[in-house]
Structure formats: structure tokens, C-alpha cells
Coordinates of C-alpha atoms in Angstrom, one line a residue:
Chain T
M1 CA -108.4 -128.9 123.3
V2 CA -110.0 -128.4 119.3
S3 CA -108.1 -127.5 116.9
A4 CA -108.6 -127.1 113.0
S5 CA -106.0 -127.2 109.6
Q6 CA -106.4 -126.2 105.9
D7 CA -105.2 -129.6 105.9
G8 CA -109.1 -130.4 106.2
K9 CA -109.5 -132.0 109.4
L10 CA -110.9 -131.1 112.7
L11 CA -108.9 -132.8 115.7
I12 CA -110.1 -132.9 119.1
W13 CA -106.8 -133.3 121.4
D14 CA -106.0 -134.6 125.2
T15 CA -103.4 -132.0 126.3
F16 CA -102.3 -133.7 128.5
T17 CA -100.8 -136.2 126.7
G18 CA -101.2 -135.2 123.1
N19 CA -103.4 -137.6 121.9
K20 CA -105.8 -136.8 119.6
L21 CA -109.4 -138.2 120.5
V22 CA -111.7 -137.7 118.0
A23 CA -110.9 -136.5 113.6
V24 CA -113.7 -134.6 111.6
P25 CA -112.8 -134.4 108.2
L26 CA -113.9 -131.7 106.8
K27 CA -116.2 -130.5 103.6
S28 CA -114.7 -127.5 102.9
A29 CA -110.6 -127.1 103.8
W30 CA -110.6 -123.3 103.8
V31 CA -111.1 -123.2 107.8
M32 CA -111.0 -120.3 109.4
S33 CA -112.3 -120.9 112.7
V34 CA -112.9 -123.6 115.7
A35 CA -114.6 -123.7 118.7
F36 CA -116.1 -125.9 121.5
A37 CA -119.1 -125.7 123.0
P38 CA -118.8 -125.3 127.0
S39 CA -121.0 -128.3 127.6
G40 CA -118.1 -130.0 125.2
N41 CA -120.8 -131.5 123.4
L42 CA -120.8 -129.7 119.8
V43 CA -117.9 -128.3 117.9
A44 CA -118.1 -125.8 115.2
S45 CA -115.6 -124.6 112.1
G46 CA -116.3 -122.4 109.3
G47 CA -114.3 -120.4 106.6
L48 CA -114.2 -120.0 102.9
D49 CA -117.3 -121.7 102.7
N50 CA -118.9 -119.2 104.4
M51 CA -120.9 -121.3 106.2
C52 CA -120.3 -122.3 110.2
T53 CA -121.0 -125.9 110.8
V54 CA -121.7 -128.2 113.5
Y55 CA -120.5 -131.3 114.6
N56 CA -121.6 -133.5 117.5
I57 CA -118.4 -135.3 119.2
K58 CA -120.2 -137.2 121.6
A59 CA -122.0 -139.4 119.0
A60 CA -120.8 -142.8 118.3
S61 CA -118.9 -141.0 115.0
P62 CA -119.0 -137.1 114.4
K63 CA -122.1 -136.3 112.9
T64 CA -123.1 -133.0 111.5
L65 CA -125.8 -131.5 113.4
R66 CA -126.3 -128.5 111.7
E67 CA -125.0 -126.3 108.5
L68 CA -125.6 -122.5 109.4
D69 CA -125.6 -121.0 106.0
A70 CA -126.2 -117.4 105.5
H71 CA -123.5 -115.4 105.8
T72 CA -122.4 -113.8 102.3
G73 CA -119.2 -114.0 103.0
Y74 CA -116.3 -116.0 104.8
L75 CA -116.6 -117.1 108.3
S76 CA -113.8 -115.8 110.2
C77 CA -115.0 -116.6 114.3
C78 CA -117.3 -118.2 115.9
R79 CA -118.4 -118.7 119.4
F80 CA -121.2 -120.9 121.2
L81 CA -123.4 -119.8 124.3
S82 CA -124.6 -123.1 124.4
D83 CA -125.5 -126.3 122.9
S84 CA -128.1 -124.0 121.4
E85 CA -126.9 -120.9 120.5
I86 CA -123.9 -120.0 118.5
L87 CA -122.2 -116.4 117.2
T88 CA -120.5 -116.0 114.0
A89 CA -118.2 -113.1 112.8
S90 CA -118.3 -112.9 109.0
G91 CA -116.3 -111.0 106.2
D92 CA -119.7 -109.6 105.1
T93 CA -119.0 -107.3 108.2
T94 CA -121.9 -108.5 110.1
C95 CA -122.2 -111.0 112.9
C96 CA -124.8 -113.5 113.5
L97 CA -126.6 -115.3 116.5
W98 CA -128.1 -118.4 115.4
D99 CA -130.6 -121.1 117.1
L100 CA -128.9 -123.9 116.6
E101 CA -132.3 -125.9 117.1
T102 CA -133.6 -124.3 113.7
G103 CA -130.7 -123.6 112.5
K104 CA -131.8 -120.0 111.7
Q105 CA -130.4 -116.8 112.3
K106 CA -132.3 -114.7 115.5
I107 CA -130.3 -112.0 115.3
I108 CA -127.6 -109.9 113.3
F109 CA -125.7 -106.9 114.1
T110 CA -124.5 -104.7 111.4
N111 CA -122.8 -101.8 111.9
H112 CA -119.4 -102.7 111.1
I113 CA -118.1 -101.2 107.8
G114 CA -115.1 -103.8 107.5
D115 CA -114.7 -107.5 107.5
C116 CA -115.4 -108.6 111.2
M117 CA -112.7 -110.9 111.7
S118 CA -112.7 -111.8 115.9
L119 CA -115.2 -111.7 118.5
A120 CA -115.1 -112.6 122.2
L121 CA -118.4 -113.2 124.7
S122 CA -118.6 -111.4 128.1
G123 CA -118.8 -114.2 130.7
D124 CA -122.4 -113.2 131.1
M125 CA -123.2 -113.7 128.2
N126 CA -125.1 -110.5 127.7
T127 CA -122.8 -108.9 125.4
F128 CA -119.9 -109.5 123.1
I129 CA -117.2 -107.8 121.3
S130 CA -116.3 -107.6 117.7
G131 CA -113.2 -106.8 115.9
A132 CA -113.0 -105.6 112.2
C133 CA -111.1 -104.4 108.9
D134 CA -112.9 -100.9 109.9
S135 CA -110.0 -101.1 112.6
L136 CA -112.9 -100.8 115.2
A137 CA -113.9 -102.2 117.6
K138 CA -117.4 -102.8 119.0
L139 CA -119.3 -103.9 122.1
W140 CA -122.6 -105.6 121.3
D141 CA -125.4 -105.9 123.0
L142 CA -126.5 -109.5 122.3
R143 CA -130.5 -109.8 123.2
E144 CA -131.1 -106.5 121.8
G145 CA -129.2 -106.4 118.7
T146 CA -127.7 -103.0 119.2
C147 CA -123.9 -101.7 118.7
K148 CA -123.3 -99.8 122.5
Q149 CA -120.1 -98.6 122.1
T150 CA -117.4 -98.3 119.5
F151 CA -113.5 -97.9 120.2
S152 CA -110.9 -96.6 117.7
G153 CA -107.7 -95.9 117.3
H154 CA -105.9 -99.0 115.4
T155 CA -105.3 -97.8 112.2
S156 CA -105.2 -101.4 110.7
D157 CA -107.4 -104.3 110.7
I158 CA -108.0 -105.5 114.0
N159 CA -107.4 -109.4 114.6
A160 CA -108.2 -110.2 117.6
I161 CA -110.1 -109.5 120.7
S162 CA -110.6 -110.5 124.0
F163 CA -112.5 -109.6 127.4
F164 CA -110.1 -109.0 130.4
P165 CA -111.3 -111.3 132.9
S166 CA -113.0 -108.6 135.1
G167 CA -115.3 -108.1 131.7
N168 CA -114.7 -104.1 132.2
A169 CA -111.9 -104.2 128.8
V170 CA -111.0 -105.2 126.2
I171 CA -107.9 -106.1 124.3
T172 CA -107.2 -105.9 120.6
G173 CA -104.4 -106.8 118.3
S174 CA -104.4 -105.7 115.1
D175 CA -102.2 -105.6 111.6
D176 CA -100.8 -102.4 112.9
C177 CA -98.6 -104.4 114.9
S178 CA -100.2 -103.3 118.6
C179 CA -102.2 -104.4 120.8
K180 CA -104.7 -102.3 122.8
M181 CA -106.4 -101.9 126.0
Y182 CA -110.3 -99.9 126.0
D183 CA -111.6 -99.5 128.9
L184 CA -115.3 -100.6 128.7
R185 CA -117.2 -98.3 131.7
S186 CA -114.9 -95.1 130.8
D187 CA -115.3 -95.6 126.7
Q188 CA -111.7 -95.2 126.2
E189 CA -108.1 -96.7 125.5
V190 CA -105.9 -97.2 128.8
I191 CA -103.0 -98.4 127.4
G192 CA -100.8 -99.6 124.6
Y193 CA -98.7 -102.5 123.8
Q194 CA -96.3 -101.7 120.7
D195 CA -92.8 -101.7 120.3
T196 CA -90.7 -100.0 117.5
S197 CA -88.8 -103.1 117.0
L198 CA -91.8 -105.4 116.9
N199 CA -92.7 -104.6 113.0
A200 CA -94.8 -107.8 112.5
G201 CA -99.3 -107.6 112.6
V202 CA -100.8 -109.6 115.9
T203 CA -103.1 -112.3 114.2
S204 CA -104.2 -113.5 118.1
L205 CA -104.1 -112.9 121.1
A206 CA -105.3 -114.8 125.1
L207 CA -104.7 -113.8 128.5
S208 CA -103.9 -115.3 131.8
N209 CA -106.3 -115.7 134.1
S210 CA -105.6 -112.6 135.9
G211 CA -105.8 -110.6 133.4
R212 CA -102.0 -109.6 134.1
L213 CA -100.0 -111.0 130.8
I214 CA -101.3 -111.3 127.5
F215 CA -100.0 -113.9 125.0
A216 CA -100.3 -112.5 121.8
G217 CA -99.5 -114.1 118.5
Y218 CA -97.3 -112.7 115.7
D219 CA -96.7 -112.9 112.1
D220 CA -92.9 -112.4 112.9
F221 CA -93.4 -116.6 114.0
N222 CA -93.5 -115.3 117.8
C223 CA -95.9 -115.2 120.8
H224 CA -94.7 -112.1 122.6
I225 CA -95.9 -111.5 126.2
W226 CA -97.3 -108.1 127.2
D227 CA -97.4 -107.0 131.2
S228 CA -101.2 -105.9 130.7
L229 CA -100.4 -102.7 133.3
K230 CA -97.6 -102.0 132.8
G231 CA -97.6 -101.9 129.3
E232 CA -94.3 -103.9 129.0
K233 CA -93.2 -106.7 126.9
V234 CA -92.2 -109.5 129.7
G235 CA -91.1 -112.5 127.4
V236 CA -91.2 -114.4 124.2
L237 CA -92.7 -117.5 123.2
S238 CA -90.1 -118.5 120.0
G239 CA -90.6 -122.0 118.2
H240 CA -93.0 -122.3 115.3
D241 CA -91.0 -121.7 112.1
N242 CA -94.2 -120.2 110.4
R243 CA -97.0 -117.2 111.3
V244 CA -98.6 -118.0 115.0
S245 CA -102.2 -117.7 114.0
C246 CA -103.7 -118.6 116.9
T247 CA -103.4 -118.3 120.7
G248 CA -105.6 -119.9 123.6
V249 CA -105.3 -120.6 127.2
P250 CA -107.5 -122.9 128.8
E251 CA -110.3 -122.1 131.6
D252 CA -107.7 -123.7 134.5
G253 CA -104.7 -121.2 133.4
M254 CA -102.5 -124.0 133.4
G255 CA -100.9 -123.4 130.1
V256 CA -101.1 -121.4 126.5
C257 CA -101.2 -123.1 123.3
T258 CA -99.8 -121.8 120.0
G259 CA -101.1 -122.6 116.5
S260 CA -98.7 -121.9 113.7
W261 CA -98.9 -121.9 109.6
D262 CA -96.2 -124.0 110.6
S263 CA -98.6 -126.9 111.1
F264 CA -98.0 -127.2 114.7
L265 CA -99.4 -126.4 117.5
K266 CA -97.0 -125.9 120.9
L267 CA -98.0 -126.1 124.4
W268 CA -96.2 -124.1 126.9
N269 CA -96.0 -123.0 130.6
Chain E
M1 CA -116.1 -88.5 121.5
N2 CA -114.8 -91.3 119.2
C3 CA -114.8 -90.3 115.3
V4 CA -116.0 -93.0 112.8
A5 CA -115.5 -92.2 109.3
L6 CA -118.6 -92.3 107.3
P7 CA -118.2 -94.9 104.1
R8 CA -117.8 -93.5 100.8
M9 CA -121.2 -93.2 99.0
S10 CA -121.2 -93.4 95.2
S11 CA -122.2 -90.1 93.4
K12 CA -124.7 -92.8 91.6
T13 CA -126.8 -93.9 94.8
H14 CA -130.3 -91.7 95.1
S15 CA -129.7 -89.3 97.3
S16 CA -132.5 -90.2 99.8
N17 CA -130.4 -93.2 100.3
N18 CA -127.7 -91.2 101.3
I19 CA -129.8 -89.4 103.7
A20 CA -131.4 -92.1 105.4
H21 CA -127.9 -93.6 106.2
A22 CA -126.9 -90.4 107.4
R23 CA -129.2 -90.0 109.8
R24 CA -128.6 -93.9 111.0
T25 CA -124.8 -93.1 111.1
V26 CA -125.8 -89.8 113.6
Q27 CA -128.2 -91.6 115.4
Q28 CA -125.8 -94.5 116.5
L29 CA -123.3 -91.7 117.0
K30 CA -125.8 -90.2 119.4
I31 CA -126.7 -93.3 121.4
E32 CA -123.2 -93.8 121.6
A33 CA -122.1 -91.0 122.5
S34 CA -124.8 -90.4 125.3
I35 CA -123.6 -93.5 127.6
E36 CA -122.6 -92.7 131.2
R37 CA -118.9 -93.1 131.6
I38 CA -116.6 -93.2 134.4
K39 CA -113.6 -91.8 135.4
V40 CA -109.8 -93.2 133.8
S41 CA -108.6 -92.9 137.4
K42 CA -111.6 -95.1 138.8
A43 CA -111.8 -98.0 136.2
S44 CA -107.8 -98.3 135.6
A45 CA -107.6 -98.7 140.0
D46 CA -110.1 -101.5 139.3
L47 CA -108.0 -102.9 136.7
M48 CA -105.0 -102.9 139.3
N49 CA -107.1 -104.4 141.7
Y50 CA -108.5 -107.3 139.7
C51 CA -104.9 -108.3 138.4
S52 CA -103.6 -108.3 141.8
E53 CA -106.9 -110.6 144.2
H54 CA -106.3 -112.8 141.4
A55 CA -103.0 -113.0 140.7
R56 CA -102.1 -115.8 143.0
N57 CA -104.6 -118.3 140.9
D58 CA -103.1 -117.4 137.9
P59 CA -100.5 -120.3 137.3
L60 CA -99.2 -119.1 134.5
L61 CA -98.0 -115.6 136.7
M62 CA -96.8 -117.6 139.6
G63 CA -95.0 -120.7 137.5
I64 CA -96.0 -123.9 138.2
P65 CA -93.6 -126.3 140.6
T66 CA -92.8 -129.2 138.3
S67 CA -94.7 -131.9 140.5
D68 CA -98.0 -130.5 139.9
N69 CA -97.6 -129.8 136.2
P70 CA -100.2 -131.7 134.7
F71 CA -98.6 -131.3 131.1
K72 CA -94.8 -132.8 131.9
D73 CA -94.0 -136.0 130.4
K74 CA -95.6 -139.2 132.1
K75 CA -92.5 -141.2 133.2
P76 CA -93.5 -145.2 132.6
C77 CA -94.0 -146.0 136.1
T78 CA -96.9 -144.1 138.3
I79 CA -97.8 -144.5 141.7
L80 CA -101.3 -145.1 142.4

């Protein structure tokens, strides 16, 4: 697992033992996003420096491979397609596909009118989804560079977005304290996840392997668990002493990890 | 149809920029409006089917027996 903190470090962990395997000092401590390449050879991070820095962690000591510098706003999210391509989302309202071999932008995705906060890649890597401060979620064609669909309904910034594992739906989490599921093929919202007792914004979310459970991190220091089909809260992960800022489920689906402003990462199952 | 709020235009912006921008917005809305959509009843059924087909491969849903839990604290001695 890779994590980055505003203490200026990027860490790679063995999640079974809790040991730190690699530590990468960050040039800029104001990190907002971190990503692992599917190969495990590269990691990327970025934030208020407006750049996405890619590191080779398989070298004897971690080496900076590329500094991707063209966004005019903060880097809010980055995701690798492979060791040669990475997608970034930025506070400058654009998303961008980069060629890691040249370090240049291949495609710039423009259509949002607010800071892009989060993105997620489809399983087949032909499309991706983005959530932004304009309260919209958008589906993009990765190769054509065009926006295919727009989903509205949230009344505030969308901070988190994820594909449902079938690839046919999208889950979003917002500062309006709700999560929503939008179905791609019917082009509309199908379920909302909100509770009058929950008055905190959603910062992050991750789904269990079947898509049945949504783990959503909130500003109220908890990660609440929703039944994605029934729209009901089914549990809560309490234990952090500050806002939960990131949530993730590994590929084998064996647990869920929450990261918080309390500086801890907790693994739950 | 989804409605997208148009961004505010500064009154100092040249009027032809406004028109060009509005044209692009309308063009994008036309593209998005013209996609083929399936019925929500079919979409929901597919979502439910997906969940039930994959439920048994979802450790967080089904629970993980302690003996199989890779994250539990290791005992000092392991039998190889």
C-alpha cells in the first residue's frame, strides 16, 4: 500500500505486517494524492505544487522518474493506466492524460467549471469518470478526449468518485453529506445515500469487491458503511480522532483502509 | 435531461466570445442528450444480479474466518 502525508513523506507499506518498505521524501510536503502503478514499479504523488511527480521505487533507492508540470492548479488526484501513462485531475478544472516516456500531456479533458477533485478509471481503460467542485460527475472517452455524459444532483463539491465493479455505475461522495449512485447506461441517478443524522461531508469512498458495500469516509471522523442496493447504513468504522481523508479497498477485497488527519492509517476487516 | 448551469459571463467579455462559448455548450449538451439509454428497471436488475453473483467472492461482505485472515497479528512461532 502507498500513502503520502503532509509531513512530506510518501511511504510504501507491507499491509500484512505493518512494516514500512520504502520511504520517499517529497519535494513538496503539500501532497493531496498518491497512486501506485499496476505493475508496482512506480508511484506518483502531487498536490499544491501543481505537479505530478512519478518515482521509480524498484531502483536501489527511489528515483524521481518524471515531474509532470503543466497544470495551473493543484493536483487533486492521479491514477496510473500503466508504466507509460498516467491520468491527473486538477484544481485548474481539467483532467489530463500524460505520456510518461516523454513527460508531455497527450490529452487535456476540459468541460468541468469547478476544481476537479477526484477521478476513477474504468476496468477496460477506455473511459474514466471525474468529480468536481461544480457538483457534477462526468464520464470521458479516454482516447477521444471528449465528455460523454454528465451527472448532476449533488448540491456541493464532489470529493470522491468510484466505478461500481461491473463498470455500469458510478458512486460519488460529496460535501453535501450524501453519496449517490448514477447508472451509466440509463444515464441517471438511481440511489442516494444520506441520513438526517449525518451532517458531515464525504471525503472519500471505496467499494467492496461485489459492489454491495460502500465504505465512505466523512468529516465526522468516521467511515460509514452503506448497503449499495438498499441505500441503508449498515455499519460504521469508528476509531479515528480526526477527519477521514482517504479510503481504499485492495484488489483481493480482504480489507478496507482508512487514512485520517489524525496521521494514522487503519486497516479494518 | 440533465441541466448544466452556464457559467457567469463577465459583461466586459467580447460578445462573439460569449456566442462561441454558448455554441460549444449547446453542442456538448446535444451530444450528451442524444446517447442511447436503457430503462432504469433493466439497469437496477443488472446491478442486483451483479451483486448476488459476486457476493461469495466478497470477503468484506461474507466475513473472513480468523484462520484465513492475512491481517491478523502473527504468532511468534509458525509451523511451516
